[in-house]
Amino acid sequence: MPSLVVVAVLVAVWQWAVTAFDVRPQVLPSPLRVVEQGWLFRDALWTNTVPTLQVTAVGFAVSLVVAWALAVVVDFSPWLRRALLPLLVASQTIPIIAIAPLLIIWFGFGLLPKVVVIALVTFFPVAIGLVEGFSSADREASNLVRSMGADRWGEFRYLRLPAAMPSFFTSLRIGITYAVTGAVFAEYVGARAGLGIFMNLQKNSFRTDLVLAAVVVTAAISVGLFGLTFLVQRLAMPWYAAERRRA
Amino acid sequence: MREVRVEGLSKRFGDRDVLVDVSLHARPGELVSVIGPSGCGKSTLFAALAGLVEPDRGTVTVDGRPATGTTFGYMPQKDLLFPWRTVLDNTALGLEIAGVGRRAARKRAEPLFEPFGLAGFEGSRPFELSGGMRQRAALLRTVVQDRDVLLLDEPFGALDSLTRTGMQEWLEGMRSQFGWTVLLITHDIREAVYLSDRVVVLGPRPARVRAVVEIDQPRPRELASAAAAAREAELLALLRAE
């Protein structure tokens, strides 16, 4: 894969630069040192990875439920569509960086504030993906299913819902990567455990190498979950890949 | 086999007349074509018959009784086969929507695959079919609903001319075998003369009936025969008349 080659080259240049210019590890540790120290502290990294995964899963699940409920409601009611879609867009202008510490004040160090942050950053792309997916159904196809006797619910079930699936999976991929970043960010602001708070603590003790080791873990989680969506998509809509290959 | 009679159908959209007093009829087992300039309102006529558009005036009766939502089987111009369904499940769609269970719906569609030339493609996806096969699958999906009258809106318009000719001959054979009553929209005068018992010529917008031409040549017919040429010329003259 070409992207692996690019990563390898960048890491090599990084390693060379750190050695050649004798950079202090507190400023920029070499990649080798990041791996070494990360492996040395693997227990600490793992115990902090588990809560991050949990928070991501719960937060994204909540986000999916909210996004689906909203998108379906909006699809059935043109009035609610006009009423809610601008609010959705407005919700994305909330600066999470300012709200996240307040959420800690309001809801404490538990699961809830993190779930709220993740839901806030991820429900929007998923909801919009669904709303536009439902609307992507062919108008003439709507006429066809109506001529077959379908009511609005039948039109949704037989046409609009399946037609939305490609768009849904695209937005799912965007959402899931945001979810991991959102979880780390929410933990960074305040948590008992998790990769975010781990990074914060290591930064405060100038362990740049361990911060970067946690970053590597975060990236690996994101890529893994991203890949997982393709797998789920394959299972959920086997026709799609085959049709795309043909086209 | 049903007799369908449309009387005085009119429709306005806003302050624009689209259909003005359109009447036509088809006896049981007949095929009646509707031809007219592009955008004249042919598709609106079918939408009104299919129950998608509420006409302002006029009546539609089948065997003397008012038509209902399940009178007409509607086949739009595009095949509109759903990529997420197999060909068999696509053809069973109308039955499923009508409340027939999926398994029972498949059972009813399956025996038609042979006469429709689709045997062996039940489990295929629509994109694996050729253009002609897709249209046949779309027609099968319409026919299997067992409606009284078929509404075919330019079913062969998007096909290349060789495939189209084959499909016209195939439809003619199927129709005489199954005895469907068919209303057909077409742009193709030759197709109209070859397939029809009667051709309804609509004028430019708003659609009014300009003429009704009986095609009384005996069947089986030949495409582009000398006898047909005279009727084709007659229809072309009617369409072009100011």
mmCIF file of N, CA and C in Angstrom, chain A residues 138 140-151 154 157-160 162-163 238-239 242-243 246, chain B residues 50-52 69 72 74 76 78-80 82-85 93-94 96-98 125 127-128 141 145 147:
data_model
loop_
_atom_site.group_PDB
_atom_site.id
_atom_site.type_symbol
_atom_site.label_atom_id
_atom_site.label_comp_id
_atom_site.label_asym_id
_atom_site.label_seq_id
_atom_site.Cartn_x
_atom_site.Cartn_y
_atom_site.Cartn_z
ATOM 1 N N ASP A 138 -35.204 7.772 -5.746
ATOM 2 C CA ASP A 138 -35.730 8.260 -7.018
ATOM 3 C C ASP A 138 -37.214 8.616 -6.893
ATOM 4 N N GLU A 140 -39.392 8.852 -9.244
ATOM 5 C CA GLU A 140 -40.207 7.934 -10.047
ATOM 6 C C GLU A 140 -40.354 6.590 -9.353
ATOM 7 N N ALA A 141 -39.317 6.216 -8.579
ATOM 8 C CA ALA A 141 -39.434 4.982 -7.802
ATOM 9 C C ALA A 141 -40.502 5.150 -6.715
ATOM 10 N N SER A 142 -40.597 6.352 -6.143
ATOM 11 C CA SER A 142 -41.671 6.625 -5.179
ATOM 12 C C SER A 142 -43.028 6.428 -5.844
ATOM 13 N N ASN A 143 -43.166 6.979 -7.061
ATOM 14 C CA ASN A 143 -44.420 6.805 -7.792
ATOM 15 C C ASN A 143 -44.723 5.334 -8.029
ATOM 16 N N LEU A 144 -43.669 4.595 -8.377
ATOM 17 C CA LEU A 144 -43.860 3.172 -8.649
ATOM 18 C C LEU A 144 -44.407 2.445 -7.419
ATOM 19 N N VAL A 145 -43.751 2.630 -6.261
ATOM 20 C CA VAL A 145 -44.207 1.889 -5.084
ATOM 21 C C VAL A 145 -45.577 2.389 -4.630
ATOM 22 N N ARG A 146 -45.858 3.679 -4.866
ATOM 23 C CA ARG A 146 -47.207 4.164 -4.520
ATOM 24 C C ARG A 146 -48.252 3.540 -5.443
ATOM 25 N N SER A 147 -47.903 3.398 -6.736
ATOM 26 C CA SER A 147 -48.859 2.763 -7.655
ATOM 27 C C SER A 147 -49.104 1.310 -7.265
ATOM 28 N N MET A 148 -48.143 0.733 -6.546
ATOM 29 C CA MET A 148 -48.319 -0.639 -6.060
ATOM 30 C C MET A 148 -49.156 -0.672 -4.792
ATOM 31 N N GLY A 149 -49.504 0.483 -4.284
ATOM 32 C CA GLY A 149 -50.387 0.541 -3.118
ATOM 33 C C GLY A 149 -49.687 0.876 -1.818
ATOM 34 N N ALA A 150 -48.409 1.280 -1.886
ATOM 35 C CA ALA A 150 -47.681 1.580 -0.650
ATOM 36 C C ALA A 150 -48.134 2.911 -0.061
ATOM 37 N N ASP A 151 -48.289 2.970 1.269
ATOM 38 C CA ASP A 151 -48.496 4.254 1.941
ATOM 39 C C ASP A 151 -47.109 4.830 2.254
ATOM 40 N N GLY A 154 -44.831 2.347 3.815
ATOM 41 C CA GLY A 154 -44.364 1.361 2.850
ATOM 42 C C GLY A 154 -43.292 1.939 1.944
ATOM 43 N N ARG A 157 -40.142 1.963 3.976
ATOM 44 C CA ARG A 157 -39.588 0.646 4.233
ATOM 45 C C ARG A 157 -39.010 -0.008 2.972
ATOM 46 N N TYR A 158 -39.734 0.092 1.868
ATOM 47 C CA TYR A 158 -39.311 -0.626 0.667
ATOM 48 C C TYR A 158 -38.370 0.180 -0.211
ATOM 49 N N LEU A 159 -38.375 1.507 -0.059
ATOM 50 C CA LEU A 159 -37.569 2.322 -0.963
ATOM 51 C C LEU A 159 -36.571 3.221 -0.240
ATOM 52 N N ARG A 160 -37.083 4.124 0.601
ATOM 53 C CA ARG A 160 -36.205 5.175 1.126
ATOM 54 C C ARG A 160 -35.148 4.618 2.077
ATOM 55 N N PRO A 162 -33.730 1.392 2.274
ATOM 56 C CA PRO A 162 -32.614 0.741 1.582
ATOM 57 C C PRO A 162 -31.821 1.696 0.701
ATOM 58 N N ALA A 163 -32.500 2.690 0.122
ATOM 59 C CA ALA A 163 -31.787 3.634 -0.745
ATOM 60 C C ALA A 163 -30.789 4.473 0.051
ATOM 61 N N PRO A 238 -24.323 -6.574 0.549
ATOM 62 C CA PRO A 238 -23.373 -7.255 -0.333
ATOM 63 C C PRO A 238 -23.503 -6.826 -1.790
ATOM 64 N N TRP A 239 -24.687 -6.342 -2.167
ATOM 65 C CA TRP A 239 -24.917 -5.945 -3.557
ATOM 66 C C TRP A 239 -24.090 -4.739 -3.953
ATOM 67 N N ALA A 242 -20.421 -5.313 -5.320
ATOM 68 C CA ALA A 242 -20.481 -5.984 -6.621
ATOM 69 C C ALA A 242 -20.891 -5.000 -7.713
ATOM 70 N N GLU A 243 -21.873 -4.157 -7.396
ATOM 71 C CA GLU A 243 -22.351 -3.213 -8.391
ATOM 72 C C GLU A 243 -21.279 -2.170 -8.714
ATOM 73 N N ARG A 246 -18.662 -3.471 -10.992
ATOM 74 C CA ARG A 246 -19.148 -3.523 -12.363
ATOM 75 C C ARG A 246 -19.099 -2.133 -13.015
ATOM 76 N N ALA B 50 -53.033 5.749 -12.818
ATOM 77 C CA ALA B 50 -52.374 4.924 -11.802
ATOM 78 C C ALA B 50 -52.694 5.390 -10.388
ATOM 79 N N GLY B 51 -53.447 6.490 -10.289
ATOM 80 C CA GLY B 51 -53.834 6.967 -8.962
ATOM 81 C C GLY B 51 -52.772 7.838 -8.304
ATOM 82 N N LEU B 52 -51.792 8.301 -9.078
ATOM 83 C CA LEU B 52 -50.730 9.133 -8.502
ATOM 84 C C LEU B 52 -51.111 10.599 -8.536
ATOM 85 N N GLY B 69 -57.757 1.881 -6.839
ATOM 86 C CA GLY B 69 -56.300 1.964 -6.754
ATOM 87 C C GLY B 69 -55.602 0.715 -7.265
ATOM 88 N N PHE B 72 -55.017 -0.586 -12.164
ATOM 89 C CA PHE B 72 -53.956 -0.489 -13.167
ATOM 90 C C PHE B 72 -52.615 -0.966 -12.628
ATOM 91 N N TYR B 74 -48.848 -0.346 -13.243
ATOM 92 C CA TYR B 74 -48.112 0.766 -13.849
ATOM 93 C C TYR B 74 -46.651 0.412 -14.038
ATOM 94 N N PRO B 76 -43.310 2.297 -15.232
ATOM 95 C CA PRO B 76 -42.739 3.586 -15.647
ATOM 96 C C PRO B 76 -41.671 3.411 -16.726
ATOM 97 N N LYS B 78 -38.411 4.247 -16.774
ATOM 98 C CA LYS B 78 -37.188 3.612 -16.273
ATOM 99 C C LYS B 78 -37.561 2.266 -15.654
ATOM 100 N N ASP B 79 -36.654 1.306 -15.718
ATOM 101 C CA ASP B 79 -37.012 -0.007 -15.160
ATOM 102 C C ASP B 79 -37.140 0.058 -13.638
ATOM 103 N N LEU B 80 -36.340 0.941 -12.991
ATOM 104 C CA LEU B 80 -36.438 1.140 -11.540
ATOM 105 C C LEU B 80 -36.343 -0.170 -10.769
ATOM 106 N N PHE B 82 -34.575 -2.319 -8.132
ATOM 107 C CA PHE B 82 -33.797 -1.866 -6.980
ATOM 108 C C PHE B 82 -32.510 -2.677 -6.858
ATOM 109 N N PRO B 83 -31.372 -1.997 -6.766
ATOM 110 C CA PRO B 83 -30.096 -2.729 -6.725
ATOM 111 C C PRO B 83 -29.952 -3.603 -5.480
ATOM 112 N N TRP B 84 -30.688 -3.260 -4.416
ATOM 113 C CA TRP B 84 -30.537 -4.021 -3.176
ATOM 114 C C TRP B 84 -31.399 -5.281 -3.176
ATOM 115 N N ARG B 85 -32.175 -5.500 -4.232
ATOM 116 C CA ARG B 85 -32.985 -6.713 -4.311
ATOM 117 C C ARG B 85 -32.496 -7.579 -5.465
ATOM 118 N N LEU B 93 -41.877 -7.397 -5.690
ATOM 119 C CA LEU B 93 -42.050 -6.200 -4.856
ATOM 120 C C LEU B 93 -43.517 -5.771 -4.708
ATOM 121 N N GLY B 94 -44.228 -5.727 -5.843
ATOM 122 C CA GLY B 94 -45.612 -5.271 -5.803
ATOM 123 C C GLY B 94 -46.491 -6.152 -4.924
ATOM 124 N N GLU B 96 -45.412 -7.988 -2.402
ATOM 125 C CA GLU B 96 -45.015 -7.762 -1.004
ATOM 126 C C GLU B 96 -45.689 -6.514 -0.451
ATOM 127 N N ILE B 97 -45.690 -5.466 -1.257
ATOM 128 C CA ILE B 97 -46.317 -4.225 -0.803
ATOM 129 C C ILE B 97 -47.817 -4.436 -0.611
ATOM 130 N N ALA B 98 -48.396 -5.297 -1.436
ATOM 131 C CA ALA B 98 -49.834 -5.573 -1.307
ATOM 132 C C ALA B 98 -50.133 -6.469 -0.113
ATOM 133 N N ARG B 125 -28.442 -9.969 -9.597
ATOM 134 C CA ARG B 125 -28.729 -8.570 -9.280
ATOM 135 C C ARG B 125 -29.087 -7.846 -10.578
ATOM 136 N N PHE B 127 -28.083 -5.234 -12.032
ATOM 137 C CA PHE B 127 -27.007 -4.709 -12.885
ATOM 138 C C PHE B 127 -26.367 -5.789 -13.739
ATOM 139 N N GLU B 128 -26.670 -7.046 -13.427
ATOM 140 C CA GLU B 128 -26.116 -8.131 -14.223
ATOM 141 C C GLU B 128 -26.950 -8.412 -15.475
ATOM 142 N N ARG B 141 -42.659 -7.670 -13.101
ATOM 143 C CA ARG B 141 -43.024 -7.070 -11.813
ATOM 144 C C ARG B 141 -44.423 -6.431 -11.896
ATOM 145 N N GLN B 145 -48.628 -8.577 -10.494
ATOM 146 C CA GLN B 145 -49.568 -7.985 -9.533
ATOM 147 C C GLN B 145 -51.018 -8.311 -9.880
ATOM 148 N N ARG B 147 -53.147 -7.011 -12.001
ATOM 149 C CA ARG B 147 -54.074 -5.894 -12.122
ATOM 150 C C ARG B 147 -54.904 -6.082 -13.397
#
